[in-house]
mmCIF file of C-alpha atoms in Angstrom:
data_model
loop_
_atom_site.group_PDB
_atom_site.id
_atom_site.type_symbol
_atom_site.label_atom_id
_atom_site.label_comp_id
_atom_site.label_asym_id
_atom_site.label_seq_id
_atom_site.Cartn_x
_atom_site.Cartn_y
_atom_site.Cartn_z
ATOM 1 C CA ILE A 1 -10.164 27.498 -9.280
ATOM 2 C CA LEU A 2 -6.823 29.359 -8.726
ATOM 3 C CA ASN A 3 -5.237 28.524 -5.094
ATOM 4 C CA VAL A 4 -3.048 31.473 -4.551
ATOM 5 C CA GLU A 5 -0.690 30.391 -1.503
ATOM 6 C CA GLN A 6 1.323 33.260 0.765
ATOM 7 C CA SER A 7 3.635 31.960 2.904
ATOM 8 C CA PRO A 8 5.252 32.774 6.033
ATOM 9 C CA GLN A 9 2.055 33.206 7.514
ATOM 10 C CA SER A 10 3.459 35.500 10.326
ATOM 11 C CA LEU A 11 6.206 37.338 10.887
ATOM 12 C CA HIS A 12 8.024 39.512 13.369
ATOM 13 C CA VAL A 13 11.188 41.371 12.592
ATOM 14 C CA GLN A 14 13.809 44.360 14.020
ATOM 15 C CA GLU A 15 13.555 47.148 13.296
ATOM 16 C CA GLY A 16 16.314 47.465 10.312
ATOM 17 C CA ASP A 17 16.147 43.896 9.275
ATOM 18 C CA SER A 18 15.324 43.281 5.431
ATOM 19 C CA THR A 19 12.670 40.525 4.646
ATOM 20 C CA ASN A 20 10.771 38.926 2.204
ATOM 21 C CA PHE A 21 7.549 37.005 1.706
ATOM 22 C CA THR A 22 6.344 34.602 -1.307
ATOM 23 C CA CYS A 23 3.114 34.259 -3.197
ATOM 24 C CA SER A 24 2.427 31.021 -5.528
ATOM 25 C CA PHE A 25 -0.039 31.204 -7.822
ATOM 26 C CA PRO A 26 -0.954 28.409 -10.707
ATOM 27 C CA SER A 27 1.157 29.767 -13.579
ATOM 28 C CA SER A 28 -1.754 28.558 -16.455
ATOM 29 C CA ASN A 29 -3.545 30.943 -17.914
ATOM 30 C CA PHE A 30 -1.931 33.910 -15.980
ATOM 31 C CA TYR A 31 -3.330 37.767 -16.489
ATOM 32 C CA ALA A 32 -1.953 39.432 -13.085
ATOM 33 C CA LEU A 33 -0.575 39.091 -9.646
ATOM 34 C CA HIS A 34 -1.594 41.946 -6.968
ATOM 35 C CA TRP A 35 -0.149 43.142 -3.984
ATOM 36 C CA TYR A 36 -1.881 45.172 -0.842
ATOM 37 C CA ARG A 37 -0.841 46.382 2.498
ATOM 38 C CA TRP A 38 -3.374 45.976 5.096
ATOM 39 C CA GLU A 39 -3.113 47.952 8.244
ATOM 40 C CA THR A 40 -5.006 47.896 11.002
ATOM 41 C CA ALA A 41 -8.053 49.605 11.360
ATOM 42 C CA LYS A 42 -7.556 51.249 7.449
ATOM 43 C CA SER A 43 -8.201 49.501 4.246
ATOM 44 C CA PRO A 44 -6.184 47.690 1.774
ATOM 45 C CA GLU A 45 -4.254 49.690 -0.232
ATOM 46 C CA ALA A 46 -2.478 48.756 -3.530
ATOM 47 C CA LEU A 47 1.197 48.556 -3.969
ATOM 48 C CA PHE A 48 1.874 46.898 -7.513
ATOM 49 C CA VAL A 49 0.098 45.215 -9.946
ATOM 50 C CA MET A 50 2.014 43.121 -12.183
ATOM 51 C CA THR A 51 1.260 41.295 -15.727
ATOM 52 C CA LEU A 52 4.799 40.260 -17.090
ATOM 53 C CA ASN A 53 7.074 38.360 -16.796
ATOM 54 C CA GLY A 54 10.560 39.079 -14.978
ATOM 55 C CA ASP A 55 8.292 42.288 -13.777
ATOM 56 C CA GLU A 56 10.408 43.680 -11.004
ATOM 57 C CA LYS A 57 8.610 46.957 -9.286
ATOM 58 C CA LYS A 58 9.446 49.404 -6.374
ATOM 59 C CA LYS A 59 8.075 52.108 -4.395
ATOM 60 C CA GLY A 60 10.259 53.085 -1.791
ATOM 61 C CA ARG A 61 12.202 50.410 -0.251
ATOM 62 C CA ILE A 62 8.657 47.843 -1.466
ATOM 63 C CA SER A 63 9.450 45.583 -4.029
ATOM 64 C CA ALA A 64 8.338 42.728 -5.721
ATOM 65 C CA THR A 65 9.585 40.391 -8.688
ATOM 66 C CA LEU A 66 6.941 38.086 -10.215
ATOM 67 C CA ASN A 67 7.471 34.747 -12.209
ATOM 68 C CA THR A 68 4.756 34.064 -14.427
ATOM 69 C CA LYS A 69 6.616 30.322 -15.281
ATOM 70 C CA GLU A 70 6.917 28.689 -12.367
ATOM 71 C CA GLY A 71 4.017 30.694 -10.551
ATOM 72 C CA TYR A 72 5.354 32.925 -7.853
ATOM 73 C CA SER A 73 5.716 36.105 -6.554
ATOM 74 C CA TYR A 74 8.175 37.631 -3.524
ATOM 75 C CA LEU A 75 7.731 40.663 -2.252
ATOM 76 C CA TYR A 76 11.001 42.571 -0.240
ATOM 77 C CA ILE A 77 10.960 45.443 2.774
ATOM 78 C CA LYS A 78 14.442 46.740 2.747
ATOM 79 C CA GLY A 79 15.395 48.123 6.344
ATOM 80 C CA SER A 80 11.949 47.278 7.811
ATOM 81 C CA GLN A 81 10.205 49.724 9.999
ATOM 82 C CA PRO A 82 7.676 50.097 12.443
ATOM 83 C CA GLU A 83 5.092 51.556 10.460
ATOM 84 C CA ASP A 84 5.602 48.268 7.718
ATOM 85 C CA SER A 85 3.980 46.074 10.636
ATOM 86 C CA ALA A 86 0.735 45.171 8.391
ATOM 87 C CA THR A 87 -0.771 41.779 6.789
ATOM 88 C CA TYR A 88 0.439 41.969 3.029
ATOM 89 C CA LEU A 89 -2.116 40.570 0.862
ATOM 90 C CA CYS A 90 -0.920 39.011 -2.898
ATOM 91 C CA ALA A 91 -4.023 38.320 -5.615
ATOM 92 C CA SER A 92 -3.735 36.767 -8.579
ATOM 93 C CA CYS A 93 -6.033 36.193 -11.741
ATOM 94 C CA ASN A 94 -6.890 34.577 -15.117
ATOM 95 C CA GLN A 95 -8.364 36.823 -17.200
ATOM 96 C CA ALA A 96 -9.259 40.322 -17.103
ATOM 97 C CA GLY A 97 -12.942 40.737 -15.773
ATOM 98 C CA THR A 98 -12.433 37.309 -13.300
ATOM 99 C CA ALA A 99 -12.668 37.655 -10.110
ATOM 100 C CA LEU A 100 -9.227 38.016 -8.018
ATOM 101 C CA ILE A 101 -8.501 35.852 -6.377
ATOM 102 C CA PHE A 102 -6.403 36.029 -2.556
ATOM 103 C CA GLY A 103 -3.964 34.597 -0.644
ATOM 104 C CA LYS A 104 -4.186 34.412 3.283
ATOM 105 C CA GLY A 105 -1.867 36.745 3.689
ATOM 106 C CA THR A 106 1.376 37.168 5.363
ATOM 107 C CA THR A 107 0.934 39.022 9.040
ATOM 108 C CA LEU A 108 4.649 41.368 9.495
ATOM 109 C CA SER A 109 5.231 42.551 13.047
ATOM 110 C CA VAL A 110 7.810 44.940 13.112
ATOM 111 C CA SER A 111 9.855 46.029 16.038
ATOM 112 C CA SER A 112 11.915 49.423 17.098
ATOM 113 C CA GLU B 1 -6.034 58.029 0.749
ATOM 114 C CA ALA B 2 -9.187 56.574 -1.390
ATOM 115 C CA ASP B 3 -12.000 58.137 -1.536
ATOM 116 C CA ILE B 4 -14.487 54.767 -0.905
ATOM 117 C CA TYR B 5 -16.583 54.495 2.474
ATOM 118 C CA GLN B 6 -18.331 51.845 4.092
ATOM 119 C CA THR B 7 -20.936 52.262 7.072
ATOM 120 C CA PRO B 8 -21.175 51.131 9.834
ATOM 121 C CA ARG B 9 -18.020 49.883 10.623
ATOM 122 C CA TYR B 10 -19.222 47.807 13.202
ATOM 123 C CA LEU B 11 -22.472 46.145 13.660
ATOM 124 C CA VAL B 12 -23.795 43.712 16.298
ATOM 125 C CA ILE B 13 -27.705 42.680 15.509
ATOM 126 C CA GLY B 14 -30.023 39.703 15.797
ATOM 127 C CA THR B 15 -31.069 36.918 14.120
ATOM 128 C CA GLY B 16 -33.839 37.315 11.670
ATOM 129 C CA LYS B 17 -33.081 41.527 11.308
ATOM 130 C CA LYS B 18 -33.025 42.971 7.954
ATOM 131 C CA ILE B 19 -29.623 44.511 7.125
ATOM 132 C CA THR B 20 -28.215 46.698 4.340
ATOM 133 C CA LEU B 21 -24.120 47.364 4.350
ATOM 134 C CA GLU B 22 -23.838 51.049 2.538
ATOM 135 C CA CYS B 23 -20.738 51.377 -0.114
ATOM 136 C CA SER B 24 -20.193 55.174 -1.289
ATOM 137 C CA GLN B 25 -17.183 55.430 -3.768
ATOM 138 C CA THR B 26 -16.678 59.177 -5.382
ATOM 139 C CA MET B 27 -14.060 58.136 -7.417
ATOM 140 C CA GLY B 28 -17.093 57.565 -10.714
ATOM 141 C CA HIS B 29 -15.588 54.363 -10.996
ATOM 142 C CA ASP B 30 -18.350 51.762 -12.856
ATOM 143 C CA LYS B 31 -16.612 48.467 -11.646
ATOM 144 C CA MET B 32 -17.790 48.101 -7.794
ATOM 145 C CA TYR B 33 -16.785 44.544 -5.819
ATOM 146 C CA TRP B 34 -18.403 42.967 -2.702
ATOM 147 C CA TYR B 35 -16.010 40.875 -0.767
ATOM 148 C CA GLN B 36 -16.013 38.788 2.453
ATOM 149 C CA GLN B 37 -13.640 37.528 5.103
ATOM 150 C CA ASP B 38 -13.953 35.174 7.604
ATOM 151 C CA PRO B 39 -11.413 35.126 10.472
ATOM 152 C CA GLY B 40 -8.125 33.730 9.537
ATOM 153 C CA MET B 41 -9.361 33.410 5.931
ATOM 154 C CA GLU B 42 -9.577 35.139 2.199
ATOM 155 C CA LEU B 43 -10.791 37.423 1.121
ATOM 156 C CA HIS B 44 -13.531 36.393 -1.732
ATOM 157 C CA LEU B 45 -15.329 38.098 -4.029
ATOM 158 C CA ILE B 46 -19.555 37.458 -3.394
ATOM 159 C CA HIS B 47 -20.788 40.209 -5.738
ATOM 160 C CA TYR B 48 -19.929 42.376 -8.233
ATOM 161 C CA SER B 49 -20.794 44.837 -10.867
ATOM 162 C CA TYR B 50 -19.724 46.889 -14.168
ATOM 163 C CA GLY B 51 -22.124 49.943 -13.670
ATOM 164 C CA VAL B 52 -25.437 51.177 -12.733
ATOM 165 C CA ASN B 53 -28.126 48.367 -13.252
ATOM 166 C CA SER B 54 -25.135 45.789 -13.183
ATOM 167 C CA THR B 55 -24.813 42.989 -10.813
ATOM 168 C CA GLU B 56 -23.159 39.861 -10.955
ATOM 169 C CA LYS B 57 -22.488 36.807 -8.127
ATOM 170 C CA GLY B 58 -19.498 36.059 -7.467
ATOM 171 C CA ASP B 59 -17.282 33.252 -6.735
ATOM 172 C CA LEU B 60 -18.409 32.793 -2.993
ATOM 173 C CA SER B 61 -21.900 31.844 -2.790
ATOM 174 C CA SER B 62 -23.901 34.602 -0.174
ATOM 175 C CA GLU B 63 -27.208 34.650 0.379
ATOM 176 C CA SER B 64 -26.804 38.232 0.553
ATOM 177 C CA THR B 65 -28.288 40.194 -2.762
ATOM 178 C CA VAL B 66 -27.238 43.995 -4.132
ATOM 179 C CA SER B 67 -28.090 46.472 -6.161
ATOM 180 C CA ARG B 68 -26.326 49.180 -8.077
ATOM 181 C CA ILE B 69 -28.717 52.151 -8.728
ATOM 182 C CA ARG B 70 -26.556 55.400 -8.720
ATOM 183 C CA THR B 71 -22.628 54.508 -10.252
ATOM 184 C CA GLU B 72 -21.124 55.496 -6.571
ATOM 185 C CA HIS B 73 -23.248 53.703 -4.796
ATOM 186 C CA PHE B 74 -23.281 49.883 -4.074
ATOM 187 C CA PRO B 75 -25.411 48.793 -1.300
ATOM 188 C CA LEU B 76 -25.606 45.060 0.272
ATOM 189 C CA THR B 77 -28.309 43.719 2.197
ATOM 190 C CA LEU B 78 -29.312 40.503 4.378
ATOM 191 C CA GLU B 79 -33.024 40.038 4.361
ATOM 192 C CA SER B 80 -32.867 38.084 7.647
ATOM 193 C CA ALA B 81 -29.875 37.981 9.967
ATOM 194 C CA ARG B 82 -28.069 34.548 10.966
ATOM 195 C CA PRO B 83 -25.348 33.710 12.978
ATOM 196 C CA SER B 84 -23.276 32.259 9.823
ATOM 197 C CA HIS B 85 -23.424 35.781 8.392
ATOM 198 C CA THR B 86 -21.050 36.682 11.085
ATOM 199 C CA SER B 87 -17.951 37.973 8.774
ATOM 200 C CA GLN B 88 -15.683 41.157 8.255
ATOM 201 C CA TYR B 89 -17.482 42.527 4.086
ATOM 202 C CA LEU B 90 -14.782 44.879 2.058
ATOM 203 C CA CYS B 91 -16.024 46.748 -0.781
ATOM 204 C CA ALA B 92 -13.864 47.569 -3.303
ATOM 205 C CA SER B 93 -14.000 49.912 -7.073
ATOM 206 C CA SER B 94 -11.797 49.938 -9.539
ATOM 207 C CA ASP B 95 -11.401 52.169 -12.953
ATOM 208 C CA ARG B 96 -10.874 49.020 -15.183
ATOM 209 C CA LEU B 97 -12.072 45.774 -15.500
ATOM 210 C CA GLN B 98 -11.154 43.803 -12.182
ATOM 211 C CA GLY B 99 -7.309 42.795 -11.996
ATOM 212 C CA SER B 100 -6.147 44.568 -14.872
ATOM 213 C CA THR B 101 -5.707 47.665 -11.996
ATOM 214 C CA GLU B 102 -5.757 48.607 -8.588
ATOM 215 C CA ALA B 103 -8.795 47.922 -5.992
ATOM 216 C CA PHE B 104 -9.425 50.783 -3.859
ATOM 217 C CA PHE B 105 -10.931 48.950 -0.735
ATOM 218 C CA GLY B 106 -13.600 50.277 2.230
ATOM 219 C CA GLN B 107 -12.285 49.838 5.463
ATOM 220 C CA GLY B 108 -14.799 47.055 5.786
ATOM 221 C CA THR B 109 -17.989 46.453 8.200
ATOM 222 C CA ARG B 110 -17.341 43.641 10.565
ATOM 223 C CA LEU B 111 -20.710 42.286 10.985
ATOM 224 C CA THR B 112 -22.087 40.141 14.454
ATOM 225 C CA VAL B 113 -24.887 38.455 14.421
ATOM 226 C CA VAL B 114 -26.068 36.842 17.668
#
């Protein structure tokens, strides 16, 4: 059974700070790594789906990297804004069609 | 904005009652999922469906049941609610096999059984 770990559990930064979170997952039989953003009272929303070792994806001020050999992914937020406040979930699966295994998430709070 | 809807958003109900949590999507996705999240814990898959008349149990054992009579509708039923069923339930869908593409989530149903 996959075990996906995220750190830190929570994080508080000031507006304009850059920050990053870590997601670690078993590297054997890796298939895909997902990042989701979950704002309070809203639905989780996909940020990235990554499959290739060394992959780097970017959406605005948010980017993610993937290392499948060592089993980790980083999510970076450049110049954090209050609207970035949310819980960021990472999920991995080891085969298409198998369950996504989620971490507990990193909750980010950005103060203005 | 994803077109997947869950009702009710919040439900407080007494022990022993039968409840149905509704989930509908208008994206034409074949694949649909139910996740359960206890406070402070991870999302866990409890049911999934790959199309009409297809239902499978997920990784986390659940006393709930699901049905998939129409593509757009994937309701979850608890025949006799118990306090241990208190949790948040999230419905999701995707257009390709689970894991290979992003999932679209509903806003969730927060269930409290008293």
